[in-house]
Tab-separated table of C-alpha atoms and ligand atoms in Angstrom:
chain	number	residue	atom	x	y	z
O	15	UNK	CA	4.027	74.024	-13.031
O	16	UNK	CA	4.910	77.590	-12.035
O	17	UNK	CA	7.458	77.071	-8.998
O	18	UNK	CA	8.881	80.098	-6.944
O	19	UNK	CA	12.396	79.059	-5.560
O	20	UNK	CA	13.472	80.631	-2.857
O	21	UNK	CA	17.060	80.535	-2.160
O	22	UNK	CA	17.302	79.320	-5.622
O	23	UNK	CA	21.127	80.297	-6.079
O	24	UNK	CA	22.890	78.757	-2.953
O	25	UNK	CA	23.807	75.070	-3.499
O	26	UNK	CA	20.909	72.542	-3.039
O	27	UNK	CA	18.780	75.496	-4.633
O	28	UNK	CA	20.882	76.033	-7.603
O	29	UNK	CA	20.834	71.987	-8.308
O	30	UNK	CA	16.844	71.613	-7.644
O	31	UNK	CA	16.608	75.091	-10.326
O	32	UNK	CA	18.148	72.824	-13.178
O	33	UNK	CA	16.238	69.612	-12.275
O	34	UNK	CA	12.549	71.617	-11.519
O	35	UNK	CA	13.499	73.181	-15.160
O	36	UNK	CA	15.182	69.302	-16.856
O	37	UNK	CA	11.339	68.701	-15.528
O	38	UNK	CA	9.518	71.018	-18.122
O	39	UNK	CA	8.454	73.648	-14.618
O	40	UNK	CA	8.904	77.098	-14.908
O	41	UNK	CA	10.886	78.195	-12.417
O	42	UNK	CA	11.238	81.883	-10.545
O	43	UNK	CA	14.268	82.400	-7.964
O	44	UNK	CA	13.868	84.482	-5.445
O	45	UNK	CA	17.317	85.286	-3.489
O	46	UNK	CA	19.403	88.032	-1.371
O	47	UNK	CA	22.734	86.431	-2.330
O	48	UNK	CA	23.453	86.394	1.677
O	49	UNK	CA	25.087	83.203	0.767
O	50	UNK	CA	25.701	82.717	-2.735
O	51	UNK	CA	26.690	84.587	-5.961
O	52	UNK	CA	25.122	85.955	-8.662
O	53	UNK	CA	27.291	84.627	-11.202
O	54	UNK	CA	25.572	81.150	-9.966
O	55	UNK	CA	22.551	82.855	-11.707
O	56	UNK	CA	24.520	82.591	-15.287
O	57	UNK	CA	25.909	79.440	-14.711
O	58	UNK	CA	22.104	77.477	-13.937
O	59	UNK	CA	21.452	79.545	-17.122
O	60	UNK	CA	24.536	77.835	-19.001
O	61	UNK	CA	23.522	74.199	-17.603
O	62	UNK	CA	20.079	74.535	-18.397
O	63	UNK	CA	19.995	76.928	-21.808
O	64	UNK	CA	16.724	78.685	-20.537
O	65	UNK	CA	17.017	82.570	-19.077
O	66	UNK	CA	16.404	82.190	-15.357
O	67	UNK	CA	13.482	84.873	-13.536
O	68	UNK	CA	15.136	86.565	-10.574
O	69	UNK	CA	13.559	88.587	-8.315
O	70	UNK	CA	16.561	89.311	-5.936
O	71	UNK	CA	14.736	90.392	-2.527
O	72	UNK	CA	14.979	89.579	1.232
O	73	UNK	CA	11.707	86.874	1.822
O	74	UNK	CA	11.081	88.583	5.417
O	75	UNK	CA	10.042	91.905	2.883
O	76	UNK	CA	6.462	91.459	2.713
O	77	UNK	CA	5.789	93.887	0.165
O	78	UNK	CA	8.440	93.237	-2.402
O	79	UNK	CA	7.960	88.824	-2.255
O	80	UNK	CA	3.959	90.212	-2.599
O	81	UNK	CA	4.879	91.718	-5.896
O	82	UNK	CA	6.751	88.786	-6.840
O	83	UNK	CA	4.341	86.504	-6.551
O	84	UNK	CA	1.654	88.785	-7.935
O	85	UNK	CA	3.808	89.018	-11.209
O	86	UNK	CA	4.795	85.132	-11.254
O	87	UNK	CA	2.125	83.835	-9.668
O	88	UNK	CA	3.519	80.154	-8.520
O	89	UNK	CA	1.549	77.439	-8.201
O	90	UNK	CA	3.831	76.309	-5.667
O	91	UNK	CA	7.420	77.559	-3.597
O	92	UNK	CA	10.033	75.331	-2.643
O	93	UNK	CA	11.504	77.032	0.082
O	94	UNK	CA	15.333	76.635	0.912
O	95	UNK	CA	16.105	80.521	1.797
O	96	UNK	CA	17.340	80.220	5.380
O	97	UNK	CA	21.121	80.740	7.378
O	98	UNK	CA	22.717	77.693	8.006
O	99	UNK	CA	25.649	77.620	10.110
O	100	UNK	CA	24.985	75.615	13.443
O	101	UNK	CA	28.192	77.443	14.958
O	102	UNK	CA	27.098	80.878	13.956
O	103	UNK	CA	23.458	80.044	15.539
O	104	UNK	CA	24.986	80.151	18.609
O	105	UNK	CA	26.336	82.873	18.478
O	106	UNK	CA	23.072	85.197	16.283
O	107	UNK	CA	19.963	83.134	17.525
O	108	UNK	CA	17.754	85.726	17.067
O	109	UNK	CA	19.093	86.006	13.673
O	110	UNK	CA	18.439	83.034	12.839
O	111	UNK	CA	14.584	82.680	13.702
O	112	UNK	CA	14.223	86.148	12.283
O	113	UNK	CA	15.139	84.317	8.608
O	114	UNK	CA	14.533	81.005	9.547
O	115	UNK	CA	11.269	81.192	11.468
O	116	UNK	CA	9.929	84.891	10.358
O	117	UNK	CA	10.897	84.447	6.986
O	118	UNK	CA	9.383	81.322	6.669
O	119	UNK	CA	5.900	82.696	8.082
O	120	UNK	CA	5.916	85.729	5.999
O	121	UNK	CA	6.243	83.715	2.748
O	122	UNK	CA	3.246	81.362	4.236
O	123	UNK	CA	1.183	84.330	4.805
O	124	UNK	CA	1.940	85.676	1.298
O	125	UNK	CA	1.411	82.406	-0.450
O	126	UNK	CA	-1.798	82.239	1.700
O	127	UNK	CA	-2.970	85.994	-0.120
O	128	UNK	CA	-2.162	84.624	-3.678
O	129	UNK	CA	-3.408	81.032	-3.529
O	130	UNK	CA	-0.208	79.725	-3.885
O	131	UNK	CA	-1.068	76.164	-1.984
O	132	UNK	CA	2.015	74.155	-2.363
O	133	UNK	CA	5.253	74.481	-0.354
O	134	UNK	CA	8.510	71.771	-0.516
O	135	UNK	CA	10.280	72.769	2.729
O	136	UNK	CA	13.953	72.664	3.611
O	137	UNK	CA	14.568	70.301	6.915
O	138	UNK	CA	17.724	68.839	8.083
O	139	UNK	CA	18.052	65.661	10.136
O	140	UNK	CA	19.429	67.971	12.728
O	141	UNK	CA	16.117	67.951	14.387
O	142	UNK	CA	16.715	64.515	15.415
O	143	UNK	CA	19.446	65.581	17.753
O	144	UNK	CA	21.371	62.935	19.049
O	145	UNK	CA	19.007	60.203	17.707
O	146	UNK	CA	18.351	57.042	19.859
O	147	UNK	CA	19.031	54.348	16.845
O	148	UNK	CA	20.557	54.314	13.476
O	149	UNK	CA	19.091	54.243	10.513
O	150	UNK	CA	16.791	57.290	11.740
O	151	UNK	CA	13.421	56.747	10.713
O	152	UNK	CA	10.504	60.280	10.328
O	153	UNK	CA	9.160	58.337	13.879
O	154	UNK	CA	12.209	59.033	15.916
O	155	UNK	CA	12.153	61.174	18.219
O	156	UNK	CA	12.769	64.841	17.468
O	157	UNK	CA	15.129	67.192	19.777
O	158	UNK	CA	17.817	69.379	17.762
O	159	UNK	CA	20.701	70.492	19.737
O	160	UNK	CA	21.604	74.189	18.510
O	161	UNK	CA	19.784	77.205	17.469
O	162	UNK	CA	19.731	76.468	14.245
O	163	UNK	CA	18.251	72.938	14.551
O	164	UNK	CA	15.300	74.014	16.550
O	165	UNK	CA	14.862	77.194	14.245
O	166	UNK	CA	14.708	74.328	11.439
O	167	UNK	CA	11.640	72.513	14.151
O	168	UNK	CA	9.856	75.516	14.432
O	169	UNK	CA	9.619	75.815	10.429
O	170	UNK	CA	8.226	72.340	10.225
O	171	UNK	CA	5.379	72.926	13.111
O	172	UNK	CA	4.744	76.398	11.485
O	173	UNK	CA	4.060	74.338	8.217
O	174	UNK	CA	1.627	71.766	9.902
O	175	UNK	CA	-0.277	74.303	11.842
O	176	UNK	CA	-0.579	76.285	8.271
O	177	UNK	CA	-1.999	72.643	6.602
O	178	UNK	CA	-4.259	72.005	9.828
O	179	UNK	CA	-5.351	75.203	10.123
O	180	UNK	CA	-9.529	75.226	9.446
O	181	UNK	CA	-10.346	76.027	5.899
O	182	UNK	CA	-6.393	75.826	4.859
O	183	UNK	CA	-6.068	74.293	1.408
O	184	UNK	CA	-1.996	74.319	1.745
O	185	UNK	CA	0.131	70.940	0.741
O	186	UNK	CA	3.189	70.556	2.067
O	187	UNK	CA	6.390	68.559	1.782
O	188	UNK	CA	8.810	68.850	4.317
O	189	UNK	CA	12.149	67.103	3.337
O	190	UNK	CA	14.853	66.262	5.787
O	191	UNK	CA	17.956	66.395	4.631
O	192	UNK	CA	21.226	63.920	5.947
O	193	UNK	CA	24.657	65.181	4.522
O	194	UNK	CA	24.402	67.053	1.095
O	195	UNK	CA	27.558	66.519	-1.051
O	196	UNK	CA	29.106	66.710	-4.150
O	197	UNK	CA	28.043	68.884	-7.145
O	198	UNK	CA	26.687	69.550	-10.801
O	199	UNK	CA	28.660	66.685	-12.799
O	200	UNK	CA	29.232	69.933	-14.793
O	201	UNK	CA	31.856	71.732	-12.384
O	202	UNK	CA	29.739	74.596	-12.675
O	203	UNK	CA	27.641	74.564	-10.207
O	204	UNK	CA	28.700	73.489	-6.441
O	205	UNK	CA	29.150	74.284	-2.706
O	206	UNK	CA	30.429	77.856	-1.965
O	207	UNK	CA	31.347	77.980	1.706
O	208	UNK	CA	32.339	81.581	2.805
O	209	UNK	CA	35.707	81.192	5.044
O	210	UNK	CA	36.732	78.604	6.718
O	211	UNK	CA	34.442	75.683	6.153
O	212	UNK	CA	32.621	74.077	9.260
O	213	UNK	CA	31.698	70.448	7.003
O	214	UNK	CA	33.985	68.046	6.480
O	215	UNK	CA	33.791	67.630	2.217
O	216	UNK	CA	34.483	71.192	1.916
O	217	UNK	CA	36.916	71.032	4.198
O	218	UNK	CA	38.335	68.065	2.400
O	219	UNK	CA	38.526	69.590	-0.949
O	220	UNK	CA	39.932	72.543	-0.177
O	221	UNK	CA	42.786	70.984	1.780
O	222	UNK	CA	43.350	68.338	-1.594
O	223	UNK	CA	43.687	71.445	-3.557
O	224	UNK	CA	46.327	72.553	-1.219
O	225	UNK	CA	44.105	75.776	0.224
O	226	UNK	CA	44.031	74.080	4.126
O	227	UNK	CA	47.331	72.368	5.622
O	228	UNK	CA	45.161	69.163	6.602
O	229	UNK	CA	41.899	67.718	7.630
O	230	UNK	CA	41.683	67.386	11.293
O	231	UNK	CA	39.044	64.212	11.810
O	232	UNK	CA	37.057	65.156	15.051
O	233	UNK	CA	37.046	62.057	17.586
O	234	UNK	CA	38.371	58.663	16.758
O	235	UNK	CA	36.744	56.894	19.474
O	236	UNK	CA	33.473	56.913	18.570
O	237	UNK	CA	31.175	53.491	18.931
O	238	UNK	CA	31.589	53.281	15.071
O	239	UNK	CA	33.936	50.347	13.237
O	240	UNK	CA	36.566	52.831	12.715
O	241	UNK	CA	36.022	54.857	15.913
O	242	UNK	CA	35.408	58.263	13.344
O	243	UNK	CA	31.809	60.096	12.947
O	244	UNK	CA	29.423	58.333	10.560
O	245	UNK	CA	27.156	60.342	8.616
O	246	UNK	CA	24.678	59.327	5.555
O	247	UNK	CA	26.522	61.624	2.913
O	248	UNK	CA	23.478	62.663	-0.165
O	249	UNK	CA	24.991	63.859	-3.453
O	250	UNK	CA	23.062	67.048	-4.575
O	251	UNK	CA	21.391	66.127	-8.058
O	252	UNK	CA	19.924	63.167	-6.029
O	253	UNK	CA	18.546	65.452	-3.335
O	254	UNK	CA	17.498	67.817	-6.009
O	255	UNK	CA	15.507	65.004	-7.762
O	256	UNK	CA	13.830	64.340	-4.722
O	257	UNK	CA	12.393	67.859	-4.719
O	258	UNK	CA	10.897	67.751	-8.256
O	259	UNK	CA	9.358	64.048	-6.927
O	260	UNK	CA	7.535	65.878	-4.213
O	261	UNK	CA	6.274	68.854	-6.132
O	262	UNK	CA	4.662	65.843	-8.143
O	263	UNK	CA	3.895	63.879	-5.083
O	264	UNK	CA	1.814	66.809	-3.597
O	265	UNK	CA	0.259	67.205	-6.563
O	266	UNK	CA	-0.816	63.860	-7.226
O	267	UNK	CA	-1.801	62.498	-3.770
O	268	UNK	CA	-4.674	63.125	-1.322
O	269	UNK	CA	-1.659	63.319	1.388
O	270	UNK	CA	-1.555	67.298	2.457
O	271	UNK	CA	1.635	66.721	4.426
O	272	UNK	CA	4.355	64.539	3.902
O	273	UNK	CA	7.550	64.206	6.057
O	274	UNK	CA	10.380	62.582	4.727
O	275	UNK	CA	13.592	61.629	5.121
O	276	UNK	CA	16.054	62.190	2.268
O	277	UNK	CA	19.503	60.040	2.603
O	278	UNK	CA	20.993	57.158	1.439
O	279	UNK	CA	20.274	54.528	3.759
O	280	UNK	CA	24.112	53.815	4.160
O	281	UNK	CA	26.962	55.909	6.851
O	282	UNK	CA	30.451	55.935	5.913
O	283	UNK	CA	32.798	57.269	8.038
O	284	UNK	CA	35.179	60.419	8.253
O	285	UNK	CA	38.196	57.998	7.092
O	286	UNK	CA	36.701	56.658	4.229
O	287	UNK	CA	35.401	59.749	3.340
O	288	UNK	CA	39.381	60.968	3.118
O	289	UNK	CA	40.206	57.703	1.601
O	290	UNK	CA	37.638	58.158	-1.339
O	291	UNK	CA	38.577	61.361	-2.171
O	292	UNK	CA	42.293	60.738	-2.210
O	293	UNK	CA	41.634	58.034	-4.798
O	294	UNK	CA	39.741	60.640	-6.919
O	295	UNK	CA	42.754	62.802	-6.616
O	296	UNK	CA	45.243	60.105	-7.048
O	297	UNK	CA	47.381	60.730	-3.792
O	298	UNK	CA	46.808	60.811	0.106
O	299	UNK	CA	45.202	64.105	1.466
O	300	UNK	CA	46.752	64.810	4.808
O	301	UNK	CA	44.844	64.751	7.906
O	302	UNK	CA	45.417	64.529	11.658
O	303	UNK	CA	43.240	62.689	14.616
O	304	UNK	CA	42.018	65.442	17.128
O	305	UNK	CA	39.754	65.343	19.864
O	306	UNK	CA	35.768	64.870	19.323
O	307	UNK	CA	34.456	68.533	18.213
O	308	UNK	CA	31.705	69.743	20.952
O	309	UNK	CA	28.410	69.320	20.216
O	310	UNK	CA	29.157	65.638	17.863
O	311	UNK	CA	27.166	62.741	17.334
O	312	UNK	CA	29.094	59.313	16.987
O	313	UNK	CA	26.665	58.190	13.682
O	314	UNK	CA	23.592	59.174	11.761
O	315	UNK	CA	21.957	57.452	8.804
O	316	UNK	CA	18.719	57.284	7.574
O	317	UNK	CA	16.032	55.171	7.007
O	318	UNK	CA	14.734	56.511	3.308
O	319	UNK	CA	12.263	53.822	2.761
O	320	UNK	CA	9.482	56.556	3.280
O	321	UNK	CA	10.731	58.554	0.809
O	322	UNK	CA	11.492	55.749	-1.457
O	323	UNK	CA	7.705	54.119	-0.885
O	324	UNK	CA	6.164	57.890	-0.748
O	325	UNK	CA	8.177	59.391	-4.043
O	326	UNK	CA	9.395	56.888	-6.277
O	327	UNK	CA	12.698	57.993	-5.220
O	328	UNK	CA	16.250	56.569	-4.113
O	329	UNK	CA	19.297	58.245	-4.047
O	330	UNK	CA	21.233	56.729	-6.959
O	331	UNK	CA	25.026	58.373	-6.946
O	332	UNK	CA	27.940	56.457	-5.159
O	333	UNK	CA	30.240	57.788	-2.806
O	334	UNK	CA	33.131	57.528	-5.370
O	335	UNK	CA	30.485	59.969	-7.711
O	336	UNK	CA	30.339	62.380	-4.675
O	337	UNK	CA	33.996	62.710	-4.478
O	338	UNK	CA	34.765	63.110	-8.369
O	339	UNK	CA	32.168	65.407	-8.695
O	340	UNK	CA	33.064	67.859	-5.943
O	341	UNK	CA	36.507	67.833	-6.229
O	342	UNK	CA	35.606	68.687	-10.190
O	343	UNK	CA	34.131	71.645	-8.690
O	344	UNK	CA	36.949	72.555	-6.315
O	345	UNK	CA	39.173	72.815	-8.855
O	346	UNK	CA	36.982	74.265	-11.340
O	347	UNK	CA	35.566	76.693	-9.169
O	348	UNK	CA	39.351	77.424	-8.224
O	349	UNK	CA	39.732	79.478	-11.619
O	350	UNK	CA	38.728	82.863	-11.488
O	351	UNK	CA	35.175	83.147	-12.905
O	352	UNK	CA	33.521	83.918	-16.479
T	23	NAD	P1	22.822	77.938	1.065
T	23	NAD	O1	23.222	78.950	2.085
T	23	NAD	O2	23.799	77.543	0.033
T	23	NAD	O3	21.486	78.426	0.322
T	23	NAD	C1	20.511	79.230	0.951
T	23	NAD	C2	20.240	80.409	0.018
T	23	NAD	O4	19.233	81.239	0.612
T	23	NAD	C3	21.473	81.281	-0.195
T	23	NAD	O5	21.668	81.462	-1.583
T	23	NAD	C4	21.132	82.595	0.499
T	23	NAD	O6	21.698	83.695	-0.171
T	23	NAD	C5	19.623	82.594	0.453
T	23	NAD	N1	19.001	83.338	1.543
T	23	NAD	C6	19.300	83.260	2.864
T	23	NAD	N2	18.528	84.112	3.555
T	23	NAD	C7	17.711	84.717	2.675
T	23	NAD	C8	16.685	85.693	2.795
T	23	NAD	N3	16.367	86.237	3.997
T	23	NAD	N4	16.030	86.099	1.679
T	23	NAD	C9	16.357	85.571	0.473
T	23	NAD	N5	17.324	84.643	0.284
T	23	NAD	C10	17.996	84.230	1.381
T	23	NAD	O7	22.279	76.661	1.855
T	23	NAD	P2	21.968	75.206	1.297
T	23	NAD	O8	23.039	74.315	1.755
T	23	NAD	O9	21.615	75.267	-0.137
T	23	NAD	O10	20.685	74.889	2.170
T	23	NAD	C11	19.394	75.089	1.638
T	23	NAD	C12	18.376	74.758	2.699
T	23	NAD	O11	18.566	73.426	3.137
T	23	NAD	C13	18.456	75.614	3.958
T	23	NAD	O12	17.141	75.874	4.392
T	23	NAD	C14	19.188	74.735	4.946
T	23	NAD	O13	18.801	75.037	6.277
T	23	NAD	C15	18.702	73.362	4.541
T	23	NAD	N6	19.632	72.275	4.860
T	23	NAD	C16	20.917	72.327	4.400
T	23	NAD	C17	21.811	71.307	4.695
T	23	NAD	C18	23.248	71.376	4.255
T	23	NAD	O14	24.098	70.716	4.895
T	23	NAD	N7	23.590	72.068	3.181
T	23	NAD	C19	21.377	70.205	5.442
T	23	NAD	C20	20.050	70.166	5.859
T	23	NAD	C21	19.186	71.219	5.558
T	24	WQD	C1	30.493	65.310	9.360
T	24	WQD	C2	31.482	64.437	10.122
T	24	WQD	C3	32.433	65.524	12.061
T	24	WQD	C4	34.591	68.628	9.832
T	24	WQD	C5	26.190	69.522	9.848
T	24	WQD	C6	25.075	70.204	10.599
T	24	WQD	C7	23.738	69.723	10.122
T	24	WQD	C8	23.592	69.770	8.604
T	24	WQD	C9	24.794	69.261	7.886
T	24	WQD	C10	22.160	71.617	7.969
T	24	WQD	C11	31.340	64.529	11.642
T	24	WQD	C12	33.498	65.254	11.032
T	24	WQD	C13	33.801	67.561	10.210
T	24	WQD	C14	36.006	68.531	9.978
T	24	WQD	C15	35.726	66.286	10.842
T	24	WQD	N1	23.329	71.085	8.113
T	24	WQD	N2	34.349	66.419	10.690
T	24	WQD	N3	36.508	67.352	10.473
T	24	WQD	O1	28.017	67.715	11.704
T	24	WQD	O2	26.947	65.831	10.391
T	24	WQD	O3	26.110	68.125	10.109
T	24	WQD	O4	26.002	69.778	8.459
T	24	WQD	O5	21.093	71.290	8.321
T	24	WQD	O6	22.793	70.524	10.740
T	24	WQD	O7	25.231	69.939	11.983
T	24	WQD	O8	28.309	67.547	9.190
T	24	WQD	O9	30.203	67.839	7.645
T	24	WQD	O10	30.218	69.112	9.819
T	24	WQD	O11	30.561	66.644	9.862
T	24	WQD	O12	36.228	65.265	11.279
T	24	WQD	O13	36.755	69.462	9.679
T	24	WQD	O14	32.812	64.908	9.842
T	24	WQD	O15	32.924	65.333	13.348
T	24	WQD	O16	31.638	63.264	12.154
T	24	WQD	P1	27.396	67.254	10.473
T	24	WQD	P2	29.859	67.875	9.072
C-alpha cells in the first residue's frame, strides 16, 4: 500500500515509518520539522535500508500537501502531525486547533479531492479526562481537561462526521494512545523533547545521564498502592505495530470506523518507573517527593481488549525493555550526530 505519513519524523512517526516499510508499504513523509530533525530522516533510512520520500511542508498548506498527494498518490495517510504539549496548550490554544483541528480538516478535504479513503488517526487517552474507572475502556466517558486534549476530541468527531457524511467512502482508525515510551532497540531512533521535558521517562533519562539534578515525582498520596501516579506506559515499536495492524484492519473489514485503545492493560507507578530504570543503569537515579503537579490524575490504564479482539494486536515489550531501550537512546543520542 501507498501510505502518506504525516509527521513521519517525530517519534511515534519515525517508529510506525520503519514498521509501515518492515511491512512491504511504501511509505511518503510529509513533515515541517516543528518538532523533530531532519537527520531523523537519515537515520529511518539507516534502520530500514530503503531511501525515504519527503515532502517537507506545513499540512494546513493546501496547495503544497495537494501536490503531494497528486505526485504520491496514497492509498491511505496515517496522520500524527499535530503540537503536543498540554502545558503549552494553555498557554497557544488557538495554536493548537489551528494544527490540530485545521490541519487535520485540510488534509481530510485534500484526501477527499484525490480519493485517498483511508486515514489512521493520532488520539491520546487524554480525552478521557479524569476517567471514572481504571482500566479505561473506548465506552468511558470522554471529557479532556486542557486545550490540547479537546483539540485531540475535535479531530476524532471531525473524522466521524467525514465517515458519516452522505456519499463519504472514508475508513478510519482512530487510535488512542496511553503513555508512549522507550525507543528503536537500535539507539537510533527515539524521543527528542525540546527543553525541559514535561513527561516523566524523558525526564528520567536525562537526569540518569546526569543532564537534570533529580526527578521530582509529582504527588505521593495518590489512591494508588504506592501513593505515586499510575499510568499504562506503551513502548513505541509496539504502538507502531499497532498502526500497520489498522492500515490492514481498515482494509480488510466492513468496519468504516474503528476506535481503539492502544496500551498495555497494566499501570505501574512513578516509583517503579525510577526503580526500573535505575536497574538498567546499574545505580539509583535521584529523585525527590513534591507536591501533586496541577492538572494530575491519580491512575490511568487501559482496557486494550478492543484493540487486541479488533487487530490481532497486544503490546508485547516489558517495562524492563522500555527502560533499556530508551536509556540506549539517551545515551546514544547524547553523542553529537552523524
Ligand atoms: P512529535 O512532536 O514527536 O511528532 C509530531 C510530528 O509532527 C513532528 O515531527 C512535527 O515536526 C510534525 N508536525 C507538527 N505540526 C506539523 C505541521 N503543521 N505540518 C507538518 N508537520 C507537523 O509527537 P509524537 O509524540 O510523535 O506524537 C504523534 C501524535 O500522537 C500526535 O498527534 C500526538 O498528539 C499524538 N499523541 C502523542 C502522545 C505522546 O505522549 N507522545 C500521546 C498520545 C497521542
Ligand atoms: C506520568 C506520571 C506525573 C513528570 C501526558 C499528557 C497526555 C499524553 C502523554 C499526549 C504522572 C508523573 C511526570 C515528572 C512526575 N500526551 N511525573 N515527574 O501526564 O500521564 O500524560 O503525556 O497525548 O496527554 O497529559 O504523562 O509522563 O507527564 O506523567 O512525577 O517530572 O509521572 O505526575 O503521574 P501524563 P507524564
Amino acid at each position: 500500500m501507498k501510505v502518506m505519513v504525516t509527521g513521519g519524523a517525530g517519534f511515534v512517526g519515525s517508529h510506525t515509518v520503519v514498521e509501515l516499510i518492515a511491512a512491504g508499504h511504501y511509505v511518503q513523509v510529509v513533515e515541517n520539522f516543528c518538532n523533530s530533525e531532519r537527520w531523523i530522516v537519515e537515520r529511518i533510512e539507516r534502520i530500514t535500508g530503503v531511501p525515504l520520500a519527503l515532502d517537507e511542508l506545513d499540512i494546513r498548506d493546501r496547495d503544497a500537501l495537494r501536490a503531494s498527494m497528486e505526485r504520491f498518490r496514497p492509498d491511505a495517510v496515517i496522520h500524527f502531525a499535530a503540537l503536543k504539549s498540554v502545558s503549552e496548550s494553555t498557554q497557544l490554544p488557538a495554536s493548537y486547533y489551528d494544527v490540530n483541528v485545521g490541519g487535520t480538516a485540510t488534509l481530510l478535504d485534500v484526501m477527499q479531492e484525490f480519493d485517498c479513503n483511508r486515514i489512521v488517526f493520532s488520539s491520546s487517552a487524554t480525552v478521557y479526562g479524569q476517567p471514572e474507572a481504571c482500566p479505561v475502556a473506548e465506552s468511558a466517558a470522554v471529557g479532556p481537561a486542557t486545550p490540547y486534549g479537546r483539540t485531540k476530541l475535535v479531530g476524532e468527531w471531525l473524522i466521524r462526521d467525514c465517515v458519516a457524511a452522505p456519499g463519504a467512502s472514508l475508513g478510519a482508525a482512530i487510535l488512542r494512545y496511553f503513555n508512549p515510551v522507550g525507543a528503536h532497540p537500535s539507539g537510533l531512533i527515539g524521543e527528542l523533547p525540546r527543553g525541559v521535558p514535561n513527561n516523566l521517562a524523558p525526564y528520567i533519562t536525562q537526569t540518569a545521564a546526569g543532564q537534570r539534578d533529580y526527578i521530582r515525582v509529582f504527588g505521593d498520596d495518590y489512591a494508588t498502592p504506592d501513593g505515586t501516579g499510575v499510568r499504562d506506559y506503551v513502548h513505541v515499536v509496539d504502538l507502531a505495530k499497532a498502526h500497520v495492524a489498522a492500515l490492514d484492519a481498515l482494509a480488510s473489514s466492513d468496519q468504516r470506523e474503528l476506535t481503539l485503545n492502544l496500551g498495555t492493560g497494566r499501570g505501574y507507578s512513578v516509583l517503579e518507573l525510577i526503580e526500573t530504570f535505575s536497574s538498567v543503569v546499574g545505580r539509583p537515579i535521584p529523585y525527590e517527593r513534591q507536591g501533586r503537579r496541577a492538572g494530575d490524575i491519580g491512575e490511568c490504564w487501559a482496557d486494550p481488549s478492543r484493540a487486541n479482539a479488533v487487530l490481532g494486536w497486544r503490546a508485547e515489550k516489558t517495562l524492563l525493555e522500555i527502560c533499556e531501550d530508551a536509556w540506549r537512546w539517551q545515551q546514544a543520542s547524547a553523542l553529537p550526530h552523524d
